[in-house]
PDB file of C-alpha atoms in Angstrom:
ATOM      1  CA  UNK A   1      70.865  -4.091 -13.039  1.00 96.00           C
ATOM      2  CA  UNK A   2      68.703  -1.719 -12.749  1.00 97.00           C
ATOM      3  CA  UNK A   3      68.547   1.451 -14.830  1.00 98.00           C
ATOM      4  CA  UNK A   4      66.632   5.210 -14.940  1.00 98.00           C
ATOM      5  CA  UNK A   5      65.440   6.203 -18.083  1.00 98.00           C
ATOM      6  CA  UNK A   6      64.969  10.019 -18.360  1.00 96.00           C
ATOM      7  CA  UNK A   7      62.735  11.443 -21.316  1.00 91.00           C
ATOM      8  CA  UNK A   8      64.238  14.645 -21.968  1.00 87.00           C
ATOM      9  CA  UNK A   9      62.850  17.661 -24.002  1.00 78.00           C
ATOM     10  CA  UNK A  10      63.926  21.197 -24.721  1.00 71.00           C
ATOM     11  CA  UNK A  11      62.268  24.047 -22.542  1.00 65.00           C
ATOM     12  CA  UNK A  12      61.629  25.673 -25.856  1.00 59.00           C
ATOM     13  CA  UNK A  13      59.439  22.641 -26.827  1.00 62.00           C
ATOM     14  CA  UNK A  14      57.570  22.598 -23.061  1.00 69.00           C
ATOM     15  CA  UNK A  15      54.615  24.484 -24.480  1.00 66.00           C
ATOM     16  CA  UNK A  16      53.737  21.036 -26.419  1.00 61.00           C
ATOM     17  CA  UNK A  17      54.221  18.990 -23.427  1.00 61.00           C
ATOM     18  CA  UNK A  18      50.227  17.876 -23.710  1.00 71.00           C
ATOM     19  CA  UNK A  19      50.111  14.684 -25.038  1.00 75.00           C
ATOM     20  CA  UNK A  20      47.496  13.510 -27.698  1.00 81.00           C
ATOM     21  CA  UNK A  21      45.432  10.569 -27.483  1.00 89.00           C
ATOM     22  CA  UNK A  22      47.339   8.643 -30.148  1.00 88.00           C
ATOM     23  CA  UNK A  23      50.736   9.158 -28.641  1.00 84.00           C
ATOM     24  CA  UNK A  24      48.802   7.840 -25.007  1.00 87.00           C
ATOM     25  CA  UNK A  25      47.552   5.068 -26.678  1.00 93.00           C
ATOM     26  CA  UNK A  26      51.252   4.383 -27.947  1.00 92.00           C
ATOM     27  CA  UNK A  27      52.731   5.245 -25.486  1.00 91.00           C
ATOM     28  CA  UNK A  28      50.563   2.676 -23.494  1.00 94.00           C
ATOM     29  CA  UNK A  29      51.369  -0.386 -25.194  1.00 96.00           C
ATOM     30  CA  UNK A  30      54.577   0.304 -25.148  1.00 96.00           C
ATOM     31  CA  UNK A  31      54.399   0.098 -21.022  1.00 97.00           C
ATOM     32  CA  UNK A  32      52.774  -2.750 -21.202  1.00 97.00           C
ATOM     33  CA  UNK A  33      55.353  -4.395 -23.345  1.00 98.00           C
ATOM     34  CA  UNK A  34      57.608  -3.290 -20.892  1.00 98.00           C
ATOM     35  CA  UNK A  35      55.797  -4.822 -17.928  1.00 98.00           C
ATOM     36  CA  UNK A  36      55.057  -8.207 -19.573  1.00 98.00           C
ATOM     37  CA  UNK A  37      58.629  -8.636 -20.395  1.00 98.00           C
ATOM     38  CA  UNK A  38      59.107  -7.984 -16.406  1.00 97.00           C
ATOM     39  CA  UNK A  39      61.609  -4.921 -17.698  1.00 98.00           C
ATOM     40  CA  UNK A  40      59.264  -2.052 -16.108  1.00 98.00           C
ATOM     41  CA  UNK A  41      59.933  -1.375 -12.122  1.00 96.00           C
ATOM     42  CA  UNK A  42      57.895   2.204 -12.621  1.00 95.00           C
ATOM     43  CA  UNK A  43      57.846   5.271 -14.422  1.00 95.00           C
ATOM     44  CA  UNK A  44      55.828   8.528 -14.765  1.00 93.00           C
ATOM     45  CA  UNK A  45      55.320  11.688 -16.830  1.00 88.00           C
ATOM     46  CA  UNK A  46      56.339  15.124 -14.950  1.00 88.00           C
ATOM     47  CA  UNK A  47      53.891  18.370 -15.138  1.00 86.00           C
ATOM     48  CA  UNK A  48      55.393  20.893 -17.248  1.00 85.00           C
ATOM     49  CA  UNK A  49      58.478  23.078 -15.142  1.00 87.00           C
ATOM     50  CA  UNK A  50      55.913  25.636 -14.634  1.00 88.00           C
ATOM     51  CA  UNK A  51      54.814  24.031 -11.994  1.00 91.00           C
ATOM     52  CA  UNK A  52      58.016  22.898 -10.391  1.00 93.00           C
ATOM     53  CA  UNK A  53      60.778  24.538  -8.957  1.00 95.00           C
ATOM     54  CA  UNK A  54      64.672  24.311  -8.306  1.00 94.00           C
ATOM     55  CA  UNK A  55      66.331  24.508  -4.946  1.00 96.00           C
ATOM     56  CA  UNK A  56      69.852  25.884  -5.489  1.00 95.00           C
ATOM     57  CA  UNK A  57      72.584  25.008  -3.145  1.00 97.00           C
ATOM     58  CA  UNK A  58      75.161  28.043  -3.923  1.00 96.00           C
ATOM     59  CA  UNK A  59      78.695  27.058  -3.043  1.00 96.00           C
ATOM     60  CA  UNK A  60      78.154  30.112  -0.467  1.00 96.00           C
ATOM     61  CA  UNK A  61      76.289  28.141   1.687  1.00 96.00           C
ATOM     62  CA  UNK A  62      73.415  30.442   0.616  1.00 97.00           C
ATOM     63  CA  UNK A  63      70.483  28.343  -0.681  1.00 97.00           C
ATOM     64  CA  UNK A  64      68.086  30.142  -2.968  1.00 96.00           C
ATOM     65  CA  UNK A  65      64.515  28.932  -4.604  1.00 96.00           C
ATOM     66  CA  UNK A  66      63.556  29.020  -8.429  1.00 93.00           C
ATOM     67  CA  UNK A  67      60.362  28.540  -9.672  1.00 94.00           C
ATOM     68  CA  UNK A  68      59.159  27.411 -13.383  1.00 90.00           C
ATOM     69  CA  UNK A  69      59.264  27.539 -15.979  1.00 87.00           C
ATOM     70  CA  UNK A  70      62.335  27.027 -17.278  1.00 82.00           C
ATOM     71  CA  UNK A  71      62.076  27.562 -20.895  1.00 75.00           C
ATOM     72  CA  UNK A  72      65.916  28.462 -20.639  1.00 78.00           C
ATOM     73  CA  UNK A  73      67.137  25.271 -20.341  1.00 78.00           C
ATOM     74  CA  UNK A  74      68.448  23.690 -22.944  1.00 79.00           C
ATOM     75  CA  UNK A  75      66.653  20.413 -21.507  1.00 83.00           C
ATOM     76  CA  UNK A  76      63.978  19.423 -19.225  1.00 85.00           C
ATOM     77  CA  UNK A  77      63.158  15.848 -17.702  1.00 89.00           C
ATOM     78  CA  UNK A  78      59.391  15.237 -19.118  1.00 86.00           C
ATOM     79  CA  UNK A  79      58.988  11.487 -17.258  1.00 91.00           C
ATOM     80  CA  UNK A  80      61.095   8.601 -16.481  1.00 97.00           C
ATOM     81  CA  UNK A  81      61.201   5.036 -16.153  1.00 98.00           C
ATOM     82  CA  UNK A  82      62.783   2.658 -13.915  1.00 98.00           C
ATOM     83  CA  UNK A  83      63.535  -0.525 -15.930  1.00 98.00           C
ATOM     84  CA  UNK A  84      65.324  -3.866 -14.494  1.00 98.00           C
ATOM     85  CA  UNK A  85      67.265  -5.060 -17.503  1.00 98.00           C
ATOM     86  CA  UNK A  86      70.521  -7.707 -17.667  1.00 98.00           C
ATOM     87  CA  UNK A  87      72.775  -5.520 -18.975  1.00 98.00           C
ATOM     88  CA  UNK A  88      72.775  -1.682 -20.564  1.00 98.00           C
ATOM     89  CA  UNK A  89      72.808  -3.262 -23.968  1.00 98.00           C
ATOM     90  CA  UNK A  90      69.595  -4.650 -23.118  1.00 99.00           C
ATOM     91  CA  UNK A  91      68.092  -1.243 -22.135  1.00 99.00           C
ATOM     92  CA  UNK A  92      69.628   0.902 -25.043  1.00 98.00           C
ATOM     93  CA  UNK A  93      67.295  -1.918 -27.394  1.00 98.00           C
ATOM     94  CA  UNK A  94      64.185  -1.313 -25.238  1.00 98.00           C
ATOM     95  CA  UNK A  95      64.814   2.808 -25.538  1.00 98.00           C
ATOM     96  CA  UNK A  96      65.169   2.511 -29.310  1.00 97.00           C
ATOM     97  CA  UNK A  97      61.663   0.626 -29.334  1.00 96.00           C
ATOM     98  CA  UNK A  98      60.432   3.616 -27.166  1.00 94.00           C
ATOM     99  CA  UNK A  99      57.327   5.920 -29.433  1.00 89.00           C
ATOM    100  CA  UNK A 100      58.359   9.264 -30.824  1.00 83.00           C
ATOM    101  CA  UNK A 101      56.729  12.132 -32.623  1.00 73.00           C
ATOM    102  CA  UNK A 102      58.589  15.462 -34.064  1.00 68.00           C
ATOM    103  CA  UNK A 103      55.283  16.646 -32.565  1.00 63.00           C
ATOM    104  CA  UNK A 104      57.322  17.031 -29.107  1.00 60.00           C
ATOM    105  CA  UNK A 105      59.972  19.356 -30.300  1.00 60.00           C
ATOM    106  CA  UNK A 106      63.249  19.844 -32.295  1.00 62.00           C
ATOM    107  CA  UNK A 107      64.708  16.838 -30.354  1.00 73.00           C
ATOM    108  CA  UNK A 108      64.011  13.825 -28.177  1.00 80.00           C
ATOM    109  CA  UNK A 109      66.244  12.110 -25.632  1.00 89.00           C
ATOM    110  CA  UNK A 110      66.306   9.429 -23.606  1.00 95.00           C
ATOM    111  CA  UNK A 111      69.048   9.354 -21.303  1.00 97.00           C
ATOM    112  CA  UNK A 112      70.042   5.573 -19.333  1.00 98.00           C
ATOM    113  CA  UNK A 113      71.735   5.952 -16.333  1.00 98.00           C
ATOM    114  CA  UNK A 114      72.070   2.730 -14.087  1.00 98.00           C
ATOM    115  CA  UNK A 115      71.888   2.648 -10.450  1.00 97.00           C
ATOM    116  CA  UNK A 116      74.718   2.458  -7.970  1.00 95.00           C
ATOM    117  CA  UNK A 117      73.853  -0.834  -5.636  1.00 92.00           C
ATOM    118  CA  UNK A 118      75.194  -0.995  -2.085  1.00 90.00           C
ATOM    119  CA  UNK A 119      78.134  -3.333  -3.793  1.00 91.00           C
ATOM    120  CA  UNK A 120      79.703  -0.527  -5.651  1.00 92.00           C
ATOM    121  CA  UNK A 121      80.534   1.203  -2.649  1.00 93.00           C
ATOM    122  CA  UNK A 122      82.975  -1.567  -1.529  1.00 93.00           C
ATOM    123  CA  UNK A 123      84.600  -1.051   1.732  1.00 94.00           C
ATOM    124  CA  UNK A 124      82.984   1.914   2.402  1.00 95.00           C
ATOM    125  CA  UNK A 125      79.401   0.595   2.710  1.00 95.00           C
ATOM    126  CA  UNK A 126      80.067  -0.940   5.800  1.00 95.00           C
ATOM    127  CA  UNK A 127      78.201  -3.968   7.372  1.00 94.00           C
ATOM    128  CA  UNK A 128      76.187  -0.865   9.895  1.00 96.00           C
ATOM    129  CA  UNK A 129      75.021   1.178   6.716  1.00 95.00           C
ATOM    130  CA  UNK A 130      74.573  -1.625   4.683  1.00 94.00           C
ATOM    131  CA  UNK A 131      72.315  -2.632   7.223  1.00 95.00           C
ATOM    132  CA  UNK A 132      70.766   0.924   8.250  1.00 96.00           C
ATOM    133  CA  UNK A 133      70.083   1.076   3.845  1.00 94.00           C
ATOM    134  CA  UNK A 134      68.198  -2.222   3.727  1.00 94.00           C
ATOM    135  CA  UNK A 135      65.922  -0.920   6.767  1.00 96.00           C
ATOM    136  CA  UNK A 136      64.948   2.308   4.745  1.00 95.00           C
ATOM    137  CA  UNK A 137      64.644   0.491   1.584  1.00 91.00           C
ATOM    138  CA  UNK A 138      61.894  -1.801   3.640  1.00 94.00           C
ATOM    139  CA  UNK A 139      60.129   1.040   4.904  1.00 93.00           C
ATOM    140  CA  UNK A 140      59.930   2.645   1.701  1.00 92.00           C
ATOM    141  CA  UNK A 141      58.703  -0.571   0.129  1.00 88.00           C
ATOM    142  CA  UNK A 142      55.957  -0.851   3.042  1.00 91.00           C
ATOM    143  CA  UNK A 143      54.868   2.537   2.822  1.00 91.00           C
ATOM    144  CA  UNK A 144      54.282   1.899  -1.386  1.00 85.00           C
ATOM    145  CA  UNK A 145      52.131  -1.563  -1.098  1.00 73.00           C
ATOM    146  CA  UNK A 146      54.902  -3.572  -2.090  1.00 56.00           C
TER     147      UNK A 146
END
């Protein structure tokens, strides 16, 4: 199954978002455990929500734009990873391996959340979008390298 990881912070805590080179270095071989175990399908760190935004879809139809920060929210997605594990039991051991440091803020969470796959759809992912889905999933692969 396959499963996002989110590493979640505070807005509060943003202003520490830099990372030092210890936690990099930790951070690092913890990848790479990740990788040689064949758990790690990718994963980045996001810029700080000062340099993001939010598009807001208002039930009104109306659609508005809101840039960062958002030091209001009570969290923020700092990175993720996508991870290919047997089972959710699996991930929740490789998360508790994950580094940590206080350094970061009040609190640190990872959040798992596995994928949907076309099968959970049943009926309704019929044999034509099943099909149209496995075409953009090969173009997306082809345009990445893979």
């Amino acid at each position: 199954m396959r499963v996002m990881v989110m590493i979640k912070g505070r807005g509060a805590d943003e202003v520490r978002i830099e990372p030092t080179t210890e936690m990099l270095a930790e951070m690092g071989r913890y990848n790479e455990e990740l990788v040689k175990a064949g758990i790690m399908l990718g994963g980045d760190g996001l810029k700080p929500s000062s340099a993001g935004a939010k598009v807001v879809f208002a039930a009104s139809g109306d659609t508005s734009v809101v840039d960062g920060p958002f030091t209001e929210s009570k969290e923020i997605i700092a990175g993720y990873w996508i991870w290919q594990v047997s089972s959710m039991e699996e991930a929740i051991e490789w998360a508790k391996r994950c580094p940590h440091d206080a350094y970061y803020g009040a609190e640190q969470v990872l959040e798992l959340r596995p994928f949907f796959e076309m099968d959970d759809f049943g009926d309704a992912m019929t044999p034509e979008l099943r099909a149209k889905e496995e075409e953009l999933a090969r173009q997306v692969q082809s345009r990445q390298g893979s």
